[in-house]
Each structure stands twice: as C-alpha cells, then as structure tokens.
PDB file of C-alpha atoms and ligand atoms in Angstrom:
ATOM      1  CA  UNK X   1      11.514  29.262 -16.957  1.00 41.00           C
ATOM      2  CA  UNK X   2       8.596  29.197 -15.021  1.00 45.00           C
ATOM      3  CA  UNK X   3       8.859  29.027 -11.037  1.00 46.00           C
ATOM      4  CA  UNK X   4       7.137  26.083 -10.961  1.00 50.00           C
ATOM      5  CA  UNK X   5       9.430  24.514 -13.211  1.00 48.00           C
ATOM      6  CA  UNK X   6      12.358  25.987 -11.344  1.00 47.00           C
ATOM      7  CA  UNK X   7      11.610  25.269  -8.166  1.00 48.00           C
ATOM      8  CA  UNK X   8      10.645  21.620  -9.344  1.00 48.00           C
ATOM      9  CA  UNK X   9      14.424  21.354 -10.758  1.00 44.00           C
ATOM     10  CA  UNK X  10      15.627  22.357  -7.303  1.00 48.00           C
ATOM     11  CA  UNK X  11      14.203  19.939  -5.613  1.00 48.00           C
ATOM     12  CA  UNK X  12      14.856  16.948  -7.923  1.00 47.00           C
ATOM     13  CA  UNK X  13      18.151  17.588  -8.250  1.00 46.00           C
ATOM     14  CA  UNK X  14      20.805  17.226 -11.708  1.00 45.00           C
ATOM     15  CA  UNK X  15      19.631  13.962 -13.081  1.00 46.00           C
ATOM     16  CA  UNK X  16      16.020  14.880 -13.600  1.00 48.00           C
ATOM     17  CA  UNK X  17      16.999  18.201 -14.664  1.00 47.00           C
ATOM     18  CA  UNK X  18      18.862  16.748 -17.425  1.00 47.00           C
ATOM     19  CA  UNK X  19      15.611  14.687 -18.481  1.00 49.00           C
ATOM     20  CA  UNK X  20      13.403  17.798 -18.231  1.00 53.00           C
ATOM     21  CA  UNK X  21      15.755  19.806 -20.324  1.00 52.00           C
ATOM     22  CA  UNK X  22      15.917  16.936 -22.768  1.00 49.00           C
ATOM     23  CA  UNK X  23      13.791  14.530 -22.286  1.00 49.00           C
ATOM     24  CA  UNK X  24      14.761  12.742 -26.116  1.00 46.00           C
ATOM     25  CA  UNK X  25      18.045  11.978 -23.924  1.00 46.00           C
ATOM     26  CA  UNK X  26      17.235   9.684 -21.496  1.00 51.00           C
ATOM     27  CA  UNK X  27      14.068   6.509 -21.234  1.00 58.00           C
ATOM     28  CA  UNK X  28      13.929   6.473 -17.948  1.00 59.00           C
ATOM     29  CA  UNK X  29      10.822   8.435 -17.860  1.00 59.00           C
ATOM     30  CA  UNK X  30       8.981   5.799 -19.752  1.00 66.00           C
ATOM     31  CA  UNK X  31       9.656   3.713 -16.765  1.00 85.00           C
ATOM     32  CA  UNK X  32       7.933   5.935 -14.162  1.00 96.00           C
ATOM     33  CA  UNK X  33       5.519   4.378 -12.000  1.00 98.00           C
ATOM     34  CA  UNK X  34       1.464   4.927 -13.096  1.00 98.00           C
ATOM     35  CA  UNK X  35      -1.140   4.680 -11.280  1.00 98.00           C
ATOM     36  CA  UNK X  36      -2.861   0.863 -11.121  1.00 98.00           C
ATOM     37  CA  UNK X  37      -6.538   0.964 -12.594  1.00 97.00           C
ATOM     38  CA  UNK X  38      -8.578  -0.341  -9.748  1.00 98.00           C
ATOM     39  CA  UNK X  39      -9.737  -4.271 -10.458  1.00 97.00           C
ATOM     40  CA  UNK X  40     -13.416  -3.291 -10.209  1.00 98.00           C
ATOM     41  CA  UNK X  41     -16.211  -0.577 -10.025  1.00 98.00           C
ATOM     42  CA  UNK X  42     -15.626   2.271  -7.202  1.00 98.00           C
ATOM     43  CA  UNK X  43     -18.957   1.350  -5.961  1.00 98.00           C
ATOM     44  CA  UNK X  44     -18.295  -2.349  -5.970  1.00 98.00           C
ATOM     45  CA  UNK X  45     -17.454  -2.271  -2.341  1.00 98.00           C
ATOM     46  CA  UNK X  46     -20.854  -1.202  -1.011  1.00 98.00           C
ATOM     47  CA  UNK X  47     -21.367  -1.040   1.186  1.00 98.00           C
ATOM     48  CA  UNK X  48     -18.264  -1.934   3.304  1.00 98.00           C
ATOM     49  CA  UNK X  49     -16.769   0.423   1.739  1.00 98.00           C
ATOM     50  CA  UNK X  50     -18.917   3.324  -0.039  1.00 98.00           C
ATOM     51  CA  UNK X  51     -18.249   5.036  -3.600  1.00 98.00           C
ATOM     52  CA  UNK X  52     -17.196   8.552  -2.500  1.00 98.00           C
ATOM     53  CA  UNK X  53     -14.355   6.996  -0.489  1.00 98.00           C
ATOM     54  CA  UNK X  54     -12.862   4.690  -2.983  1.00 98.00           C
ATOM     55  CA  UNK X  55     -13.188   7.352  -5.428  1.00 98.00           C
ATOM     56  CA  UNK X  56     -10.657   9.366  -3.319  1.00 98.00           C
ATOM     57  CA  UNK X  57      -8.711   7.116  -2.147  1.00 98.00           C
ATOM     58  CA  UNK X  58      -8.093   5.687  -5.536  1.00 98.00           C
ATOM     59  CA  UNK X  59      -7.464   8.525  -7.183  1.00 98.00           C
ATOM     60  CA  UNK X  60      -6.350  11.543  -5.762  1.00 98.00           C
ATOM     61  CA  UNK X  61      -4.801   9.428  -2.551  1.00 98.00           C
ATOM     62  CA  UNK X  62      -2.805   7.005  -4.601  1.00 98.00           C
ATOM     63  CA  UNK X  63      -2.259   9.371  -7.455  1.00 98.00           C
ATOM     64  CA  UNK X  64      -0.495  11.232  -4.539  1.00 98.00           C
ATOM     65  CA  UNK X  65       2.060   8.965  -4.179  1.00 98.00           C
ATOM     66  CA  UNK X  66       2.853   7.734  -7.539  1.00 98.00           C
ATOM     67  CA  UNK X  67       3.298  11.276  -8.878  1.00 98.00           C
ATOM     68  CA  UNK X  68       5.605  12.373  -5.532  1.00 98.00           C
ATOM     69  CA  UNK X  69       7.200   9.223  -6.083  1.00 98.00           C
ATOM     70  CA  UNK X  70       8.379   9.492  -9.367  1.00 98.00           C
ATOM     71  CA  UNK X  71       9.392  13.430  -8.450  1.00 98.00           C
ATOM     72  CA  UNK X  72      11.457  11.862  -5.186  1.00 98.00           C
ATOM     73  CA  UNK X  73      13.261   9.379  -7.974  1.00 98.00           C
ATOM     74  CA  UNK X  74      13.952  12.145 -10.751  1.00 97.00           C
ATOM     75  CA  UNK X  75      17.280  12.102  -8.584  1.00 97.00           C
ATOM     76  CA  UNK X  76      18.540   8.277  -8.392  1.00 97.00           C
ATOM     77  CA  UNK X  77      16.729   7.407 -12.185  1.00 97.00           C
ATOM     78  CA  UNK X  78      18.297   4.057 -12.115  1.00 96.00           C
ATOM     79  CA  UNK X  79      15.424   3.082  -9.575  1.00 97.00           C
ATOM     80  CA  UNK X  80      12.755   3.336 -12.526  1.00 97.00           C
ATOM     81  CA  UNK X  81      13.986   0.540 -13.356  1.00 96.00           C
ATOM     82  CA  UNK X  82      13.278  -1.892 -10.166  1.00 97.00           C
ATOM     83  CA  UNK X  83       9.554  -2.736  -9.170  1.00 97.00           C
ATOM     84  CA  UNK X  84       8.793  -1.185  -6.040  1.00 98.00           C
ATOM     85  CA  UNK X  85       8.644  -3.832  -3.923  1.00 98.00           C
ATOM     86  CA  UNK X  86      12.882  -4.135  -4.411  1.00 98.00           C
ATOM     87  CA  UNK X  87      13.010  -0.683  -4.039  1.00 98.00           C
ATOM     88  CA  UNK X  88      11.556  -0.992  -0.603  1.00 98.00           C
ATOM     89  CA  UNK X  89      13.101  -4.568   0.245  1.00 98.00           C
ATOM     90  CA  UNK X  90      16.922  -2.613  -0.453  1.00 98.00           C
ATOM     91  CA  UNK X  91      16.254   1.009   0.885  1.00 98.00           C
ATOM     92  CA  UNK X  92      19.025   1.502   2.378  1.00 98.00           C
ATOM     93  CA  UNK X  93      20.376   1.437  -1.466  1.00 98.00           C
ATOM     94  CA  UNK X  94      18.360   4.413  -1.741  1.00 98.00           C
ATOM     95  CA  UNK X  95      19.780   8.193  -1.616  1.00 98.00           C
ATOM     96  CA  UNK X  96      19.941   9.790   1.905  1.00 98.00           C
ATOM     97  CA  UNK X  97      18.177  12.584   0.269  1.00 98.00           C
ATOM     98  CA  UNK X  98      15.181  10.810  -0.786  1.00 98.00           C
ATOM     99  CA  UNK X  99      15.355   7.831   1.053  1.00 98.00           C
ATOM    100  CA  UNK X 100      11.960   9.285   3.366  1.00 98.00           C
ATOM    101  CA  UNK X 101      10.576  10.423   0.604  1.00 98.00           C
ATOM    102  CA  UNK X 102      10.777   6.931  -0.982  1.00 98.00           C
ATOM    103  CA  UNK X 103       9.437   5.579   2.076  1.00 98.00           C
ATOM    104  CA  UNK X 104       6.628   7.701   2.265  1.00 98.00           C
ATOM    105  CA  UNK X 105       5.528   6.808  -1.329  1.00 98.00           C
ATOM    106  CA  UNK X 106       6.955   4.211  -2.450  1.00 98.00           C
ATOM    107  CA  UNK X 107       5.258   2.919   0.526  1.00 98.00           C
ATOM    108  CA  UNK X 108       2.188   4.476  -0.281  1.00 98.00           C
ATOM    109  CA  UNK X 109       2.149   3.456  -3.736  1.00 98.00           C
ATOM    110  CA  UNK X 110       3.172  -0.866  -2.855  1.00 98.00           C
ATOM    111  CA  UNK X 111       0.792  -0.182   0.023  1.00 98.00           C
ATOM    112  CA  UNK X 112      -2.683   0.444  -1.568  1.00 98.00           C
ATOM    113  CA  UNK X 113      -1.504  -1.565  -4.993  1.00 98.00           C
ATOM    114  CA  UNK X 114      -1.707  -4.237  -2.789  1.00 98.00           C
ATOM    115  CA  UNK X 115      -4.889  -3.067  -0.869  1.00 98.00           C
ATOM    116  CA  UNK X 116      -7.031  -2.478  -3.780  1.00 98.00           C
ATOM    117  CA  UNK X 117      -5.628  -5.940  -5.245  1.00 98.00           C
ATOM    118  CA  UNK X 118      -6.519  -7.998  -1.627  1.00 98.00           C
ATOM    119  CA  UNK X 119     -10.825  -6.545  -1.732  1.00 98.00           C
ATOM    120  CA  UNK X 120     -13.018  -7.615  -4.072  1.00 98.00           C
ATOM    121  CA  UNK X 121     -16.689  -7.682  -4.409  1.00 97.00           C
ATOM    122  CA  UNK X 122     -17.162 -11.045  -4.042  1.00 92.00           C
ATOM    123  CA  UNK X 123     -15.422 -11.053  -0.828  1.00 95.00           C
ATOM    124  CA  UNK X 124     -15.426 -11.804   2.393  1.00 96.00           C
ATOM    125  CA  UNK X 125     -15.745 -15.248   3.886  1.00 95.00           C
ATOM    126  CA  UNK X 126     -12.586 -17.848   4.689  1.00 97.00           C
ATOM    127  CA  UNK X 127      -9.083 -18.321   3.237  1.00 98.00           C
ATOM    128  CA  UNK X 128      -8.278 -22.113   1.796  1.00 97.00           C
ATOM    129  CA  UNK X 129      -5.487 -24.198   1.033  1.00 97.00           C
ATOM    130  CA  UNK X 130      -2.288 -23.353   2.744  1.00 98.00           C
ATOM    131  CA  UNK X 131      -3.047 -20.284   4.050  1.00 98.00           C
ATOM    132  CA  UNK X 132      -5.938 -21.675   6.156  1.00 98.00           C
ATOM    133  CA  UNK X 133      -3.483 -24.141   7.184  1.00 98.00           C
ATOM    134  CA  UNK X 134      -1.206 -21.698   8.633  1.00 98.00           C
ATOM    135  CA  UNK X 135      -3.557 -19.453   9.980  1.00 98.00           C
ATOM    136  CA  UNK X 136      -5.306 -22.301  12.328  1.00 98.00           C
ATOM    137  CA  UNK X 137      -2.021 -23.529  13.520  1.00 98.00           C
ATOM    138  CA  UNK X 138      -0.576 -19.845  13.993  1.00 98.00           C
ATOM    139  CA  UNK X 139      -3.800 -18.198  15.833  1.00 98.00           C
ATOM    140  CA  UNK X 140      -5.664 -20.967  16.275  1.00 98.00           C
ATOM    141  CA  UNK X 141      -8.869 -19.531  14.374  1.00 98.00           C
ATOM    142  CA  UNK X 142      -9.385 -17.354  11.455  1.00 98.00           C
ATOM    143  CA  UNK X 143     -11.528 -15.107  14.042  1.00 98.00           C
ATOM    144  CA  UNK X 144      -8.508 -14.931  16.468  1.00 98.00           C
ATOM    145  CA  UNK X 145      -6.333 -13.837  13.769  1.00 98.00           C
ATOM    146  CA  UNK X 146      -9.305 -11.128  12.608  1.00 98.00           C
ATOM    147  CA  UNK X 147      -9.713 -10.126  16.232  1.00 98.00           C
ATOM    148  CA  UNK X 148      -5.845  -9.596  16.538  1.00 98.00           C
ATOM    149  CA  UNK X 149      -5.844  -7.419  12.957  1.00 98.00           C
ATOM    150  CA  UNK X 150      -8.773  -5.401  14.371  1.00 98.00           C
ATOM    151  CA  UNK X 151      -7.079  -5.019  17.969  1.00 98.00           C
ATOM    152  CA  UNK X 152      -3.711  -3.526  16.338  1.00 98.00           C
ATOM    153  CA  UNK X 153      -5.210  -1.173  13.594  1.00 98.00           C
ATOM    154  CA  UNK X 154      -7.227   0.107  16.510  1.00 97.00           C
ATOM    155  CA  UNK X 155      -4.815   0.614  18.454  1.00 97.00           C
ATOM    156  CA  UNK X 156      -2.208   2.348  15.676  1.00 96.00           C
ATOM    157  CA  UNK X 157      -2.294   5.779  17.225  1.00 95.00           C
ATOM    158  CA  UNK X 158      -2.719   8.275  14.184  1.00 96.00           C
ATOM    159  CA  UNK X 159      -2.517   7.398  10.831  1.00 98.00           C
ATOM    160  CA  UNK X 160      -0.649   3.381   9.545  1.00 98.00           C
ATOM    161  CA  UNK X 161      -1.450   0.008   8.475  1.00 98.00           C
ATOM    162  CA  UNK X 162      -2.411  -3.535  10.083  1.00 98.00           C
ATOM    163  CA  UNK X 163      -0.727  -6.225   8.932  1.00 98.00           C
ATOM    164  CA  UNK X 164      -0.846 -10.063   8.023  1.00 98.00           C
ATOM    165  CA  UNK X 165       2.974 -10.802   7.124  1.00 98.00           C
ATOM    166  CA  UNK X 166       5.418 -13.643   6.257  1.00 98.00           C
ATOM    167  CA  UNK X 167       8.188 -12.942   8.411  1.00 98.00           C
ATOM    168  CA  UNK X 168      12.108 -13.579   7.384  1.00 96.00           C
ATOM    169  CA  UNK X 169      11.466 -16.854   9.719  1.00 96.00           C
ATOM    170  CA  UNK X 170       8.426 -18.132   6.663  1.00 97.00           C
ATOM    171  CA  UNK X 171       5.875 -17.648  10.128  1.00 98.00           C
ATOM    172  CA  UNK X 172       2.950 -15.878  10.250  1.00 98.00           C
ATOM    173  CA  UNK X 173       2.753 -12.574  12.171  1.00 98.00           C
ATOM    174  CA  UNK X 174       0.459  -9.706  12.605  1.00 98.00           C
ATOM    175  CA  UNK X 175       2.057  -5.842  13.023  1.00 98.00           C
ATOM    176  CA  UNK X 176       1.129  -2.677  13.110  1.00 98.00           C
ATOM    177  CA  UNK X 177       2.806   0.286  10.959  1.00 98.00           C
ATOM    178  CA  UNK X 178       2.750   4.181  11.011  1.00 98.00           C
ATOM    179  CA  UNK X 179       2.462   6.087   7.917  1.00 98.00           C
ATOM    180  CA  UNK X 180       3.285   4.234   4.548  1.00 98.00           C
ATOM    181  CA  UNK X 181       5.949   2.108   6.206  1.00 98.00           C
ATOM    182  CA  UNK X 182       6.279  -0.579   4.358  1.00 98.00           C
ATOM    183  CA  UNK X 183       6.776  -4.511   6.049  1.00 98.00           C
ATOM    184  CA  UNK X 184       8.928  -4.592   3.065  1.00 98.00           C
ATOM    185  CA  UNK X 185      11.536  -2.283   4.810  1.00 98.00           C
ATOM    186  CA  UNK X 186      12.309  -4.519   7.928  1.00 97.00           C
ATOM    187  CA  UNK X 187      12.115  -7.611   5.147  1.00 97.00           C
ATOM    188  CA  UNK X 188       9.058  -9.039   5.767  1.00 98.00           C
ATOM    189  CA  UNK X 189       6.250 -10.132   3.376  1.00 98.00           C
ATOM    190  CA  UNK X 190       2.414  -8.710   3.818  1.00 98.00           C
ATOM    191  CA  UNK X 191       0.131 -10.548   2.691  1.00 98.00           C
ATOM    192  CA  UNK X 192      -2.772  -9.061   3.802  1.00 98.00           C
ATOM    193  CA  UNK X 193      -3.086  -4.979   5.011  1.00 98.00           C
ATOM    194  CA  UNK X 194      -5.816  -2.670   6.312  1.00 98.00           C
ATOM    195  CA  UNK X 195      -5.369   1.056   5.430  1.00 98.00           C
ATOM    196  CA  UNK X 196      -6.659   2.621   9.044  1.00 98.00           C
ATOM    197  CA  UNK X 197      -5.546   6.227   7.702  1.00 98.00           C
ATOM    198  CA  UNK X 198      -8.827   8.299   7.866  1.00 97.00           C
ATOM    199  CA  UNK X 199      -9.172   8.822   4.455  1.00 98.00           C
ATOM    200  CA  UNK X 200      -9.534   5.059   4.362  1.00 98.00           C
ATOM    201  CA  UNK X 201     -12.800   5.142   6.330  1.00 98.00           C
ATOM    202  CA  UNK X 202     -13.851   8.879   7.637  1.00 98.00           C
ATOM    203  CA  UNK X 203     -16.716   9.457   4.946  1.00 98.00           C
ATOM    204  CA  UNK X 204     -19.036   6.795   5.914  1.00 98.00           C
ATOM    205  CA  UNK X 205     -17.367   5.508   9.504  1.00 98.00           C
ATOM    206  CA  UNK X 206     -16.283   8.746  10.608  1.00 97.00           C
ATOM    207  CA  UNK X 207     -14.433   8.298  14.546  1.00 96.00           C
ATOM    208  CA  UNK X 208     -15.738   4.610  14.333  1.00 97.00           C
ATOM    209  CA  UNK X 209     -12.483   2.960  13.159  1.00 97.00           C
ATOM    210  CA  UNK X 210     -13.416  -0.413  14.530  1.00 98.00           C
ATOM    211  CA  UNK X 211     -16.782  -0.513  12.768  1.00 98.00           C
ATOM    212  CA  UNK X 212     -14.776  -0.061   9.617  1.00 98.00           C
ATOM    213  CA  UNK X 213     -12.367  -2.894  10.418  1.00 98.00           C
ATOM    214  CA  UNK X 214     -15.002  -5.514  11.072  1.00 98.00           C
ATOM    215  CA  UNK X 215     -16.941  -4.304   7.795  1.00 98.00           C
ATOM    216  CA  UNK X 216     -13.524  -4.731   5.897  1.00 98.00           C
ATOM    217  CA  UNK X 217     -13.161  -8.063   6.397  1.00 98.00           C
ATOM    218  CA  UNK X 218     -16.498  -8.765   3.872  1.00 98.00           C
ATOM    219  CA  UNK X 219     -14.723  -7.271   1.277  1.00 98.00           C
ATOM    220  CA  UNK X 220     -11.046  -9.446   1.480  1.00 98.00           C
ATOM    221  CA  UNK X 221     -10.011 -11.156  -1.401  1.00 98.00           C
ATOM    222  CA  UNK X 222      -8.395 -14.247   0.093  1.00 98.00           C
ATOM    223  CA  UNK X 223      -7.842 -15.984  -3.035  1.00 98.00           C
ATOM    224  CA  UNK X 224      -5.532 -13.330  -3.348  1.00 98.00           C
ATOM    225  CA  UNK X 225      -4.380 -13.148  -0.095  1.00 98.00           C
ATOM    226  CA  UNK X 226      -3.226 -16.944  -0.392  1.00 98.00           C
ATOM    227  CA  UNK X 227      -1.269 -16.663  -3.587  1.00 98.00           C
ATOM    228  CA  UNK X 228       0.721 -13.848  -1.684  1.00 98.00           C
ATOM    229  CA  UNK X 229       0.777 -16.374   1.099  1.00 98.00           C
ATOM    230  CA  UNK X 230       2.266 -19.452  -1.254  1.00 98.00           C
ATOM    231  CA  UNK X 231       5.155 -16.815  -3.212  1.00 98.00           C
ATOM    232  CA  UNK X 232       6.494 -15.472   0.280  1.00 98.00           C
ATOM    233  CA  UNK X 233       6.645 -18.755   1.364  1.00 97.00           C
ATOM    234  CA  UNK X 234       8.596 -19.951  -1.348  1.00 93.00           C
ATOM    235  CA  UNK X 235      10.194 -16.550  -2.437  1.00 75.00           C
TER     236      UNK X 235
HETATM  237 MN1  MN3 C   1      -4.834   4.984   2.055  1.00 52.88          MN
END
C-alpha cells in the first residue's frame, strides 16, 4: 500500500476504508458529489468578471471542495445520499469529526453551485414579480438593497460571502459570512450570494473589492434569483 493510500485511509476513517478495499461492496460511491458544469462559457462574464478567473474558480476552486468533500464523508457514507443543502440545513446530524470539514466544503461546494447558477451573461438589470415586491417594501429600493450587499461584503474582514436570504421569519435580510459558512447552517435561505474571497476577484480587481462588487451586479441572474425567492418562501 502506497502512503498516499495509507495515509488517505487514516484520515477517512473504517467506512471508506471498507469501500476502497472493495469498492464492488458498497454504491455509495456512485453517489459522491461531482463537480456542476458551469451554465455558460468561462469568458461569458466579460468583462465583470474575466476568463482567467472563472477558469479557476470553477475548476480548481470548486473542484477543491467537492473532492475534500466527498474525502470528509468517506466516514458518515449515509450522507451521499442527502443533497447538500440538507446536509447543511441538519449539521449538527453530522459527525463531530467531520462536521468542520463538512462545513468548509459542503459549504463551499452549495456556495458557488449556487453562485455560478445566480450570473449569467445576459445579466444584470432588475428583479420582477415577487421578489421586486419584497425587495421595495424590505429596503425600500433595489439600489438600497445593492448598496447594503456592497457595504457588508466590504466590510467581511478576510475571506466570506454577502448575502440576500429568506430568513426562518419568510423576511428578507442581508448578512455577511466568513469562510464557506453556509446561511443554510443557522436555517436560513440565500437567495442571492457574492463570493468576496480573493480568488473571486484578485486577477482583474486586485485590492479593489468594491469595484468588483458594483461590476457583479451586471452579471446577476435574477430570474434565478426570484425562483429561489418564490421556493423559500413557500418551502
Ligand atoms: Mn469562491
């Protein structure tokens, strides 16, 4: 046995090392979580966001997290089997010995699933329907709310996330996070996030996160940002 392999059995624990000794035995590799193709060209962005960057992001950034993902839940298997999002919504169901792990990325991975999912290339301009509704008579503008998105990704100190969310109350908020934590873990819905980790940005807006932030917003998807908006309010 190699050392890689060893070492890799040490860390995941008995369960996975049954499924790497046999893998005929068990399905619950089948289940593992893959990386999501993005929904459009890397350079489709441009040039909020430029093709080096989503390159990167995409996949080696992402990739990241799947892969130490799936090696964090080699040792509760059982977990293949829920989508990520319940995973997050019930960590405290989650082994004390992977539980940060999980949160790192499983947080990653339900993070930028999500991000890639709420940009598009034909971006940019206003939300409709409901969401519009809500966001008028929660901020009072769609620029207030943009301004308040911009003011707390700014000021996340180090690497996190900005946050549109559906709160447990059905109202509108906007929060920071650190990290990969997930809204998910405190049981709250996003609906709408802003990766201000460097690698989201660095390449083209180097130190200038709030340049990024305002050229973000061209690039949201709020079609898709509303149908989150209409499930977590009926979910
Ligand atoms: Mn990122």
């Amino acid at each position: 046995m190699s050392m890689n392999r060893r070492a890799m059995l040490r860390q995941a624990g008995v369960g996975a090392a049954a499924l790497l000794l046999n893998p005929l035995a068990a399905t619950a590799q089948d289940k593992m979580f893959t990386l999501p193709k993005l929904p459009y060209d890397y350079d489709a962005l441009e040039p909020s966001i430029d093709k080096l960057t989503m390159e990167i992001h995409h996949d080696k950034h992402h990739q990241a997290y799947v892969t130490n993902l799936n090696n964090a839940l080699k040792a509760q298997p059982d977990l293949f089997k829920e989508p990520i999002e319940t995973i997050l919504r019930n960590i405290d169901k989650v082994d004390a010995k992977i539980k940060q792990a999980v949160i790192n990325n499983g947080g990653g991975h339900a993070n930028h699933t999500m991000f890639w999912e709420i940009m598009g290339p034909k971006g940019g301009g206003k939300p409709a329907g409901k969401l519009a509704e809500a966001i008028t008579s929660t901020f009072t503008s769609l620029d207030k709310l943009q301004e308040l998105v911009n003011t707390k990704g700014l000021g996340q100190f180090g690497s996190g996330w900005s946050w549109l969310i559906v709160g447990k109350d059905k109202k509108l908020d906007v929060i920071s996070t650190a990290n990969q934590d997930s809204p998910l873990l405190t049981g709250a819905t996003p609906v709408l996030g802003v990766d201000v980790w460097e690698h989201a940005y660095y390449l083209k807006y180097k130190n200038l996160r709030g340049d990024y932030l305002k050229a973000w917003w061209n690039v949201v998807n709020w079609a898709n940002v509303g149908e989150r908006f209409d499930k977590a309010m009926k979910g």
